[in-house]
Amino acid sequence: MSGPEDGEPVLLLHGFPQSRRAWDQVAPALHAAGLRTIAPDQRGYSDGARPVGADSYALPLLAGDAVGILDALGVESAHVVGHDWGSVVAWYLAARHTGRVRTLTAISFPHLEAYWYALRHDPQQRQLSQYIAYFVSPDSTAGLLADGAEPLRSLFGDDVAPDQVKHYLDLHTRPGVLDATLNWYRSGSLLAEHEGLGPVPVPTTYISSDGDRAASRVAVDRTAEHVTGPYRFVLLEGVTHWQPEQAPQRITDEILRRVNQCPGR
């Protein structure tokens, strides 16, 4: 937690294979604007919360962790920001725990129902999602850690600063960490459609980028259909999947734009 104690709370949810450090360049700018940030290492990434077994990483449990954090801090509702898997959790929070979410800023990953639609109907999305089959395989942990974790490092390419990549690798090469964080995929939340998640009624900004291969154009475009509150779509040019690290100022600007349009209620 950082920033002024009386500032409006912003819950920052990171993705895979990152950590709360994904927000290192975003959080200080939010603090300077008077906001208070809450940036947890999520389940599996935190030394204090690393249960065994994929069932322990089901999406309702991940969202329940976020609600539990707000409860423990006495925060009734927060502006919620998520990237990658953090975005998946954030969409779920905004749809199923609406009273706890003031605004939503989802980065990279689309609304789950838009994603599931694209998986059924869009060959491009099925191709983009092929990596998941490897991540859920029994051999994925050992494979990603082979050769000094070079396969894991290669996921970042040259798009994330070396010192940031080193932090992520230092975390994920600790015993049990990568196996736990891969359980987010092994839980089946991305590939098995569940009951309809439902619409998101809170003011929402969805940020994608032209170099991000997480979602097809079909999934990106259909996301708007699942937001009933005020909606803004932002496409970042010249940016890949690692938006918080590559374009921190743009991400910060969009968070502040959304927060300032919808202050605490």
CSV table of C-alpha atoms in Angstrom, one decimal:
chain,number,residue,atom,x,y,z
A,1,MET,CA,0.0,0.0,0.0
A,2,SER,CA,1.3,3.4,-0.9
A,3,GLY,CA,0.2,7.0,-1.4
A,4,PRO,CA,-1.9,9.3,0.7
A,5,GLU,CA,-4.0,7.5,3.3
A,6,ASP,CA,-7.0,9.7,2.6
A,7,GLY,CA,-6.7,9.2,-1.2
A,8,GLU,CA,-9.3,7.3,-3.2
A,9,PRO,CA,-8.3,3.6,-3.2
A,10,VAL,CA,-7.0,2.0,-6.4
A,11,LEU,CA,-6.7,-1.8,-6.4
A,12,LEU,CA,-3.9,-2.9,-8.8
A,13,LEU,CA,-4.1,-6.6,-9.9
A,14,HIS,CA,-1.1,-7.9,-11.8
A,15,GLY,CA,-0.8,-10.7,-14.4
A,16,PHE,CA,1.3,-13.7,-15.3
A,17,PRO,CA,4.3,-14.2,-14.8
A,18,GLN,CA,4.7,-10.8,-13.1
A,19,SER,CA,4.0,-9.6,-9.5
A,20,ARG,CA,2.9,-6.4,-7.8
A,21,ARG,CA,6.1,-4.9,-9.2
A,22,ALA,CA,4.4,-4.6,-12.6
A,23,TRP,CA,3.0,-1.3,-11.3
A,24,ASP,CA,6.3,0.2,-10.2
A,25,GLN,CA,6.1,2.9,-12.8
A,26,VAL,CA,2.4,3.5,-12.5
A,27,ALA,CA,1.8,3.7,-8.8
A,28,PRO,CA,4.0,6.7,-8.0
A,29,ALA,CA,2.2,8.8,-10.6
A,30,LEU,CA,-1.1,7.8,-9.1
A,31,HIS,CA,0.2,8.8,-5.7
A,32,ALA,CA,1.2,12.2,-7.1
A,33,ALA,CA,-2.4,12.6,-8.2
A,34,GLY,CA,-3.6,12.0,-4.7
A,35,LEU,CA,-4.6,8.3,-5.0
A,36,ARG,CA,-3.9,5.5,-2.6
A,37,THR,CA,-2.8,2.2,-4.2
A,38,ILE,CA,-3.2,-1.3,-3.0
A,39,ALA,CA,-1.0,-3.7,-5.0
A,40,PRO,CA,-1.0,-7.3,-3.7
A,41,ASP,CA,1.0,-10.2,-4.9
A,42,GLN,CA,-1.9,-12.5,-5.7
A,43,ARG,CA,-2.6,-16.1,-4.8
A,44,GLY,CA,0.4,-18.3,-5.7
A,45,TYR,CA,2.7,-15.3,-6.1
A,46,SER,CA,2.6,-14.5,-2.4
A,47,ASP,CA,4.7,-16.4,0.1
A,48,GLY,CA,1.7,-16.2,2.5
A,49,ALA,CA,-0.9,-17.6,0.0
A,50,ARG,CA,0.3,-20.6,-2.1
A,51,PRO,CA,-2.1,-23.4,-1.8
A,52,VAL,CA,-1.5,-26.7,-3.7
A,53,GLY,CA,-3.8,-27.9,-6.5
A,54,ALA,CA,-5.5,-26.2,-9.4
A,55,ASP,CA,-8.9,-26.2,-7.7
A,56,SER,CA,-7.5,-23.6,-5.3
A,57,TYR,CA,-7.1,-21.2,-8.1
A,58,ALA,CA,-10.6,-21.0,-9.4
A,59,LEU,CA,-11.7,-17.6,-10.5
A,60,PRO,CA,-14.3,-17.1,-7.7
A,61,LEU,CA,-11.5,-17.7,-5.2
A,62,LEU,CA,-9.2,-15.3,-6.8
A,63,ALA,CA,-11.9,-12.6,-6.8
A,64,GLY,CA,-12.6,-13.5,-3.2
A,65,ASP,CA,-9.0,-12.8,-2.3
A,66,ALA,CA,-9.4,-9.2,-3.7
A,67,VAL,CA,-12.6,-8.7,-1.7
A,68,GLY,CA,-10.9,-10.1,1.4
A,69,ILE,CA,-8.1,-7.5,0.9
A,70,LEU,CA,-10.6,-4.7,0.7
A,71,ASP,CA,-12.4,-6.0,3.8
A,72,ALA,CA,-9.2,-6.3,5.8
A,73,LEU,CA,-8.4,-2.7,5.0
A,74,GLY,CA,-11.9,-1.4,5.7
A,75,VAL,CA,-12.3,-0.3,2.1
A,76,GLU,CA,-15.9,-0.5,1.0
A,77,SER,CA,-15.1,0.0,-2.7
A,78,ALA,CA,-12.1,0.8,-4.9
A,79,HIS,CA,-11.2,1.7,-8.4
A,80,VAL,CA,-10.0,-1.6,-9.8
A,81,VAL,CA,-7.3,-2.0,-12.4
A,82,GLY,CA,-6.2,-5.3,-13.8
A,83,HIS,CA,-3.6,-6.5,-16.4
A,84,ASP,CA,-3.6,-9.9,-18.0
A,85,TRP,CA,-4.9,-12.4,-15.4
A,86,GLY,CA,-5.4,-9.4,-13.1
A,87,SER,CA,-7.8,-8.2,-15.8
A,88,VAL,CA,-9.7,-11.5,-15.8
A,89,VAL,CA,-10.2,-11.1,-12.0
A,90,ALA,CA,-11.1,-7.5,-12.4
A,91,TRP,CA,-13.9,-8.3,-14.9
A,92,TYR,CA,-15.2,-10.9,-12.5
A,93,LEU,CA,-15.2,-8.5,-9.6
A,94,ALA,CA,-17.0,-5.8,-11.6
A,95,ALA,CA,-19.7,-8.3,-12.7
A,96,ARG,CA,-20.2,-10.3,-9.5
A,97,HIS,CA,-19.1,-7.9,-6.7
A,98,THR,CA,-20.3,-4.7,-8.3
A,99,GLY,CA,-20.7,-2.9,-5.0
A,100,ARG,CA,-17.0,-3.2,-4.3
A,101,VAL,CA,-15.9,-1.7,-7.7
A,102,ARG,CA,-16.1,2.1,-8.3
A,103,THR,CA,-14.6,1.9,-11.7
A,104,LEU,CA,-12.9,-0.7,-13.8
A,105,THR,CA,-9.8,-0.3,-16.0
A,106,ALA,CA,-9.0,-3.7,-17.7
A,107,ILE,CA,-5.7,-4.0,-19.6
A,108,SER,CA,-5.0,-6.6,-22.3
A,109,PHE,CA,-7.6,-9.2,-21.5
A,110,PRO,CA,-11.2,-8.7,-22.7
A,111,HIS,CA,-14.5,-9.5,-21.0
A,112,LEU,CA,-14.6,-13.3,-20.5
A,113,GLU,CA,-17.9,-13.8,-22.4
A,114,ALA,CA,-16.4,-11.9,-25.4
A,115,TYR,CA,-13.3,-14.2,-25.1
A,116,TRP,CA,-15.4,-17.3,-24.8
A,117,TYR,CA,-17.4,-16.3,-27.9
A,118,ALA,CA,-14.2,-15.7,-29.8
A,119,LEU,CA,-12.9,-19.1,-28.8
A,120,ARG,CA,-16.0,-20.8,-30.3
A,121,HIS,CA,-16.3,-18.7,-33.4
A,122,ASP,CA,-13.0,-17.1,-34.3
A,123,PRO,CA,-10.1,-19.2,-35.7
A,124,GLN,CA,-7.7,-16.4,-34.9
A,125,GLN,CA,-8.6,-16.5,-31.2
A,126,ARG,CA,-8.2,-20.3,-31.1
A,127,GLN,CA,-4.8,-19.9,-32.6
A,128,LEU,CA,-3.8,-17.2,-30.2
A,129,SER,CA,-4.9,-19.3,-27.3
A,130,GLN,CA,-2.9,-22.4,-28.2
A,131,TYR,CA,-0.2,-21.5,-25.6
A,132,ILE,CA,-2.6,-22.3,-22.9
A,133,ALA,CA,-2.5,-26.0,-23.8
A,134,TYR,CA,1.2,-26.0,-23.0
A,135,PHE,CA,0.8,-24.0,-19.8
A,136,VAL,CA,-1.7,-26.5,-18.4
A,137,SER,CA,0.4,-29.5,-19.3
A,138,PRO,CA,2.2,-31.4,-16.5
A,139,ASP,CA,5.6,-30.7,-18.1
A,140,SER,CA,5.1,-26.9,-18.3
A,141,THR,CA,6.8,-26.0,-15.0
A,142,ALA,CA,10.0,-27.9,-15.8
A,143,GLY,CA,10.0,-26.8,-19.4
A,144,LEU,CA,9.7,-23.1,-18.6
A,145,LEU,CA,12.5,-23.4,-16.0
A,146,ALA,CA,14.9,-25.3,-18.2
A,147,ASP,CA,18.2,-23.8,-19.3
A,148,GLY,CA,18.3,-21.3,-16.4
A,149,ALA,CA,14.6,-20.4,-17.0
A,150,GLU,CA,15.4,-19.1,-20.5
A,151,PRO,CA,11.9,-20.2,-21.9
A,152,LEU,CA,10.3,-18.2,-19.1
A,153,ARG,CA,12.5,-15.2,-19.7
A,154,SER,CA,11.7,-15.3,-23.4
A,155,LEU,CA,8.0,-14.6,-22.7
A,156,PHE,CA,9.0,-11.0,-22.1
A,157,GLY,CA,11.2,-10.7,-25.2
A,158,ASP,CA,12.9,-7.3,-25.2
A,159,ASP,CA,9.7,-5.5,-24.2
A,160,VAL,CA,10.4,-5.3,-20.4
A,161,ALA,CA,13.4,-3.8,-18.8
A,162,PRO,CA,16.1,-6.3,-17.8
A,163,ASP,CA,16.0,-5.4,-14.1
A,164,GLN,CA,12.2,-5.9,-14.1
A,165,VAL,CA,12.5,-9.3,-15.8
A,166,LYS,CA,15.2,-10.3,-13.3
A,167,HIS,CA,12.7,-9.6,-10.5
A,168,TYR,CA,10.0,-11.7,-12.1
A,169,LEU,CA,12.5,-14.6,-12.7
A,170,ASP,CA,13.9,-14.4,-9.2
A,171,LEU,CA,10.3,-14.8,-7.9
A,172,HIS,CA,9.2,-17.6,-10.3
A,173,THR,CA,12.4,-19.7,-9.8
A,174,ARG,CA,11.7,-20.0,-6.1
A,175,PRO,CA,10.6,-23.5,-5.2
A,176,GLY,CA,6.9,-24.0,-5.9
A,177,VAL,CA,6.1,-20.5,-7.2
A,178,LEU,CA,5.9,-21.2,-11.0
A,179,ASP,CA,3.9,-24.4,-10.4
A,180,ALA,CA,1.4,-22.4,-8.3
A,181,THR,CA,1.1,-19.5,-10.7
A,182,LEU,CA,0.5,-21.9,-13.6
A,183,ASN,CA,-2.5,-23.2,-11.6
A,184,TRP,CA,-4.3,-20.1,-12.7
A,185,TYR,CA,-4.4,-21.6,-16.1
A,186,ARG,CA,-4.8,-25.2,-14.9
A,187,SER,CA,-8.0,-24.2,-13.1
A,188,GLY,CA,-9.7,-24.1,-16.5
A,189,SER,CA,-11.2,-20.6,-16.1
A,190,LEU,CA,-10.0,-19.5,-19.6
A,191,LEU,CA,-10.9,-22.5,-21.7
A,192,ALA,CA,-14.1,-23.8,-20.2
A,193,GLU,CA,-17.1,-21.5,-20.5
A,194,HIS,CA,-19.0,-21.2,-17.3
A,195,GLU,CA,-22.4,-19.7,-16.6
A,196,GLY,CA,-22.7,-16.3,-18.1
A,197,LEU,CA,-20.5,-13.9,-16.2
A,198,GLY,CA,-23.1,-11.1,-16.7
A,199,PRO,CA,-22.8,-7.5,-17.7
A,200,VAL,CA,-20.5,-5.0,-16.1
A,201,PRO,CA,-22.5,-2.0,-14.9
A,202,VAL,CA,-19.6,0.1,-13.6
A,203,PRO,CA,-17.8,2.8,-15.6
A,204,THR,CA,-15.2,0.8,-17.6
A,205,THR,CA,-12.1,1.5,-19.6
A,206,TYR,CA,-10.7,-1.4,-21.7
A,207,ILE,CA,-7.1,-0.9,-22.9
A,208,SER,CA,-5.6,-3.1,-25.6
A,209,SER,CA,-2.6,-2.6,-27.9
A,210,ASP,CA,-1.8,-3.4,-31.5
A,211,GLY,CA,1.1,-5.7,-30.5
A,212,ASP,CA,-0.8,-7.8,-27.9
A,213,ARG,CA,-1.6,-11.3,-28.9
A,214,ALA,CA,-3.8,-12.2,-26.0
A,215,ALA,CA,-7.1,-11.5,-27.7
A,216,SER,CA,-8.4,-11.4,-31.3
A,217,ARG,CA,-10.2,-8.5,-32.8
A,218,VAL,CA,-13.5,-10.3,-32.4
A,219,ALA,CA,-12.9,-10.7,-28.6
A,220,VAL,CA,-11.8,-7.0,-28.3
A,221,ASP,CA,-14.7,-5.6,-30.3
A,222,ARG,CA,-17.4,-7.7,-28.6
A,223,THR,CA,-16.2,-6.6,-25.1
A,224,ALA,CA,-18.3,-3.4,-25.4
A,225,GLU,CA,-21.5,-5.5,-25.6
A,226,HIS,CA,-20.9,-6.7,-22.1
A,227,VAL,CA,-20.5,-3.3,-20.4
A,228,THR,CA,-23.7,-1.5,-19.5
A,229,GLY,CA,-22.0,1.4,-17.7
A,230,PRO,CA,-20.1,4.2,-19.4
A,231,TYR,CA,-17.5,2.5,-21.7
A,232,ARG,CA,-14.2,3.7,-23.2
A,233,PHE,CA,-11.9,1.6,-25.4
A,234,VAL,CA,-8.3,2.6,-25.9
A,235,LEU,CA,-5.9,1.0,-28.4
A,236,LEU,CA,-2.2,1.6,-27.7
A,237,GLU,CA,0.0,1.7,-30.8
A,238,GLY,CA,3.5,0.2,-30.9
A,239,VAL,CA,3.0,-1.6,-27.6
A,240,THR,CA,2.9,-5.4,-27.0
A,241,HIS,CA,1.4,-7.4,-24.1
A,242,TRP,CA,3.3,-5.8,-21.3
A,243,GLN,CA,1.5,-2.5,-21.2
A,244,PRO,CA,2.1,-1.4,-17.6
A,245,GLU,CA,5.9,-1.7,-18.1
A,246,GLN,CA,6.0,-0.4,-21.7
A,247,ALA,CA,3.5,2.4,-21.6
A,248,PRO,CA,3.2,3.4,-17.9
A,249,GLN,CA,2.3,7.0,-18.6
A,250,ARG,CA,-0.5,6.1,-21.0
A,251,ILE,CA,-1.8,3.5,-18.5
A,252,THR,CA,-1.6,6.1,-15.7
A,253,ASP,CA,-3.4,8.7,-17.8
A,254,GLU,CA,-6.2,6.4,-18.6
A,255,ILE,CA,-6.6,5.3,-15.0
A,256,LEU,CA,-6.7,8.9,-13.8
A,257,ARG,CA,-9.2,9.8,-16.6
A,258,ARG,CA,-11.5,7.1,-15.4
A,259,VAL,CA,-11.1,7.8,-11.7
A,260,ASN,CA,-11.6,11.6,-12.2
A,261,GLN,CA,-14.8,11.1,-14.2
A,262,CYS,CA,-16.2,8.8,-11.4
A,263,PRO,CA,-14.9,9.9,-8.0
A,264,GLY,CA,-15.9,7.9,-4.9
A,265,ARG,CA,-19.5,7.1,-4.4
